[in-house]
């Protein structure tokens, strides 16, 4: 029976037969290593807006959870769809690593250098607020616009509303909806002032105010969603969330993958290549891999 975790790549190899687990693993590992050494080139440079999104996702192993990092670079046409086949005009390209944040950032910079036709070209760097994304990308991406995903920008408001309007469900829902609209349509200024004016009495509520107000203040310059929309940027990280799902979740979170315990990183490289280039001919990367694995 073909191994469900890794056999989909074999349509790109043009094999007229199915393989059992062991040769499938060998071929995928060798293909992934070759693709990591020399990834297939992505789309050529363009003149439009570019968006790079990077995120991490946990997956289970027999030794506990590990983190994979995923990246996507694209040209937005409205809000980015999470499915790889959606929005062909966005010219998406995907990449990923396992336990290597520096590696996924370096790959983002390499791809940006090729795709960015001029230093003044508009570039958006979007994330979920994780410090490593901003800190590692910032020195290497001049003239960028840093943007906090709207969903994560709204999370502090959810926590504040729950602590502030205890037992007042209607008032809590009304305030939360009003603040979300304010954040999306105007910006972060009134939202921050509302939390600043709140004077909670309990120690637990005071902790919520302190932590969430600090988050909003630290990220206030990354929460100008109306400006992003006018400049052609998205306000959500749907593209990289789709990358996490399709690079990692669809291949490394199944029960079979956990039990087999095969090396994950090469599988991520194969998935990224196939998602970026659905018609890629992997024989160019196989070399002597296929016949050697069949012995």
C-alpha positions in Angstrom: 0.0 0.0 0.0 1.5 3.4 -0.8 2.6 5.5 2.1 0.0 8.4 2.4 2.4 10.9 4.0 5.0 11.1 1.2 3.8 9.4 -1.9 2.0 12.4 -3.5 5.3 13.7 -4.8 5.8 10.7 -7.0 3.3 12.0 -9.6 6.1 14.5 -10.3 8.6 11.7 -10.8 6.3 10.0 -13.3 6.7 6.6 -11.8 4.3 4.0 -13.3 4.0 2.1 -10.0 3.4 2.4 -6.3 6.2 1.9 -3.7 6.2 0.6 -0.2 7.3 2.7 2.8 11.0 2.1 2.8 11.9 3.1 -0.8 9.4 6.0 -0.5 11.2 7.3 2.5 14.6 7.0 0.9 13.6 8.8 -2.3 11.8 11.6 -0.4 14.8 12.1 1.9 17.2 12.3 -1.0 14.9 14.6 -3.0 14.4 16.9 0.0 18.1 17.1 0.5 18.7 18.0 -3.1 15.9 20.6 -3.1 17.3 22.2 0.1 20.7 22.5 -1.5 19.3 24.2 -4.6 15.7 25.2 -4.4 13.9 25.7 -7.8 13.7 29.3 -8.8 10.5 31.1 -7.9 8.7 33.8 -10.0 10.7 36.6 -11.5 10.9 40.1 -10.1 7.8 42.2 -10.5 6.9 45.8 -10.0 3.9 45.4 -7.6 3.5 45.1 -3.9 5.3 42.2 -2.2 4.3 40.5 1.1 6.4 38.1 3.1 4.9 36.1 5.9 6.7 33.8 8.3 5.3 31.7 11.1 6.2 28.7 13.3 4.0 25.6 13.8 4.5 22.7 16.3 4.2 19.1 15.3 4.4 15.9 17.4 7.3 13.5 17.4 8.1 10.4 19.5 10.4 12.7 21.6 7.8 15.5 22.1 6.8 18.5 20.1 9.2 20.3 17.7 8.7 23.5 15.7 8.7 23.9 11.9 9.0 27.3 10.4 7.1 28.2 7.2 7.4 31.2 4.8 5.5 32.5 1.9 6.2 35.4 -0.5 3.5 36.7 -2.8 2.0 39.6 -4.6 -1.4 40.3 -2.9 -4.6 40.5 -4.9 -7.0 41.3 -2.1 -6.9 39.0 0.9 -4.6 36.0 0.4 -6.3 32.6 0.3 -4.9 29.8 2.4 -5.2 27.1 -0.3 -2.1 26.9 -2.4 -4.0 26.7 -5.7 -6.1 29.9 -4.9 -5.0 33.2 -6.3 -2.7 32.1 -9.1 -2.0 35.8 -9.9 -0.4 36.2 -6.5 2.6 34.2 -7.7 3.1 32.6 -4.3 6.3 30.7 -3.4 6.7 28.6 -0.3 9.7 27.4 1.8 10.1 25.8 5.2 12.6 24.5 7.8 12.5 22.4 11.0 14.1 23.8 14.2 15.9 26.5 12.1 14.5 30.0 12.5 17.6 31.6 11.2 17.4 29.4 8.1 13.8 30.4 7.3 14.7 34.1 7.6 17.8 33.7 5.5 15.7 32.0 2.8 13.1 34.8 3.0 15.9 37.4 2.4 17.3 35.4 -0.5 13.9 35.2 -2.2 13.2 38.8 -1.6 16.5 39.9 -3.1 15.5 38.1 -6.3 11.8 39.2 -6.4 12.3 42.8 -5.4 13.0 44.8 -8.6 14.1 48.0 -6.7 14.8 49.0 -3.1 11.9 51.4 -3.1 9.4 48.7 -4.1 6.7 48.4 -1.4 7.3 45.4 0.9 5.1 44.2 3.7 6.4 42.0 6.5 3.5 40.4 8.3 3.5 38.3 11.4 1.6 37.3 14.5 3.7 39.3 16.9 6.5 36.8 17.6 9.6 38.8 18.3 11.9 36.6 16.3 10.1 37.5 13.0 10.6 41.2 13.4 14.0 41.1 15.0 15.6 38.8 12.5 14.0 40.2 9.3 14.3 43.9 10.2 18.0 44.5 9.5 17.7 42.7 6.2 14.6 44.2 4.7 15.0 48.0 4.2 11.9 50.1 3.3 9.6 47.5 4.7 6.1 47.9 6.3 5.8 45.8 9.5 2.2 44.6 10.0 0.6 42.7 12.8 -2.1 40.3 11.7 -5.5 41.6 12.5 -6.6 38.5 14.3 -3.6 38.6 16.7 -4.0 42.4 17.1 -7.6 41.7 18.2 -6.7 39.1 20.8 -5.8 41.6 23.6 -9.3 43.2 23.1 -10.9 39.8 23.7 -9.0 39.3 27.0 -9.6 42.9 28.1 -13.4 42.6 27.4 -13.7 39.3 29.3 -11.9 40.8 32.4 -13.6 44.2 32.2 -17.2 43.2 31.7 -17.5 40.2 34.0 -21.1 38.9 33.9 -22.2 41.5 31.4 -22.4 39.5 28.2 -24.2 42.1 26.0 -22.0 45.0 27.1 -18.8 42.9 26.6 -19.9 41.9 23.0 -20.9 45.5 22.2 -17.6 46.9 23.4 -15.5 44.2 21.7 -17.3 44.7 18.4 -16.9 48.5 18.6 -13.1 48.2 19.3 -12.5 45.7 16.5 -14.2 48.1 14.1 -12.2 51.0 15.4 -8.9 49.0 15.0 -9.7 47.9 11.5 -11.3 51.1 10.1 -9.4 53.9 12.0 -6.3 52.6 13.8 -5.0 51.7 17.3 -5.2 55.1 19.0 -8.6 55.0 20.6 -8.3 51.3 21.3 -5.2 52.0 23.4 -6.8 55.0 25.2 -9.8 52.8 26.1 -7.5 50.2 27.8 -5.4 53.0 29.4 -8.6 54.5 31.0 -9.7 51.2 32.4 -9.0 51.0 36.2 -9.6 47.4 37.3 -10.0 46.6 41.0 -9.0 43.0 41.2 -5.4 41.7 40.9 -6.3 39.3 38.1 -7.9 42.1 36.0 -4.9 44.4 36.7 -2.6 41.8 35.3 -4.7 41.5 32.2 -4.6 45.3 31.7 -0.9 45.4 32.3 0.0 42.6 29.9 -2.5 43.4 27.1 -1.8 47.2 27.2 1.9 46.4 26.9 1.3 44.3 23.9 -0.8 47.0 22.2 1.7 49.7 22.9 4.7 47.6 21.6 2.8 46.9 18.4 1.0 50.2 17.8 3.1 51.0 14.7 2.1 47.6 13.2 -1.6 48.1 13.5 -2.6 50.6 10.9 -5.0 48.4 9.0 -6.7 51.3 7.0 -3.4 52.4 5.7 -2.4 48.9 4.7 -5.6 48.4 2.7 -5.1 51.7 0.8 -1.5 50.7 0.0 -2.6 47.2 -1.3 -1.5 45.1 1.6 -3.6 42.4 3.3 -4.5 42.6 7.0 -4.4 38.9 7.7 -1.8 36.1 7.7 -4.0 33.6 5.8 -1.2 32.9 3.3 1.3 31.7 5.8 -1.3 29.9 7.9 -2.1 28.0 4.7 1.6 27.3 4.3 1.8 25.9 7.8 -1.2 23.7 7.1 0.0 22.4 3.7 3.7 22.2 4.4 3.5 20.7 7.9 0.0 19.9 9.0 -1.0 17.8 6.0 2.2 15.7 6.1 3.7 15.7 9.6 0.8 15.6 12.0 -0.7 12.2 11.1 -0.5 9.2 13.3 1.6 7.3 10.7 4.1 10.1 10.5 4.5 10.1 14.3 4.9 6.3 14.5 7.4 6.1 11.6 9.5 8.9 13.0 11.3 9.7 9.7 13.3 12.9 9.3 10.9 15.8 8.7 12.9 18.6 7.1 13.3 16.9 3.7 9.6 16.3 3.5 9.0 20.0 4.1 11.4 20.9 1.3 9.6 18.5 -1.1 6.2 19.9 -0.2 7.4 23.5 -0.6 8.7 22.8 -4.1 5.6 21.0 -5.2 3.3 23.7 -3.8 5.3 26.5 -5.4 5.6 24.7 -8.8 2.6 22.3 -9.1 4.0 21.0 -12.4 7.7 20.7 -11.4 9.6 17.7 -12.8 11.4 16.3 -9.8 13.5 14.0 -12.0 15.9 17.0 -12.4 16.6 16.6 -8.6 16.4 12.9 -8.4 19.6 12.0 -10.2 20.4 8.4 -9.3 18.0 8.6 -6.3 15.2 6.5 -7.7 17.1 3.4 -9.0 19.3 3.5 -5.9 16.4 3.4 -3.5 14.8 0.5 -5.3 17.7 -1.9 -4.6 
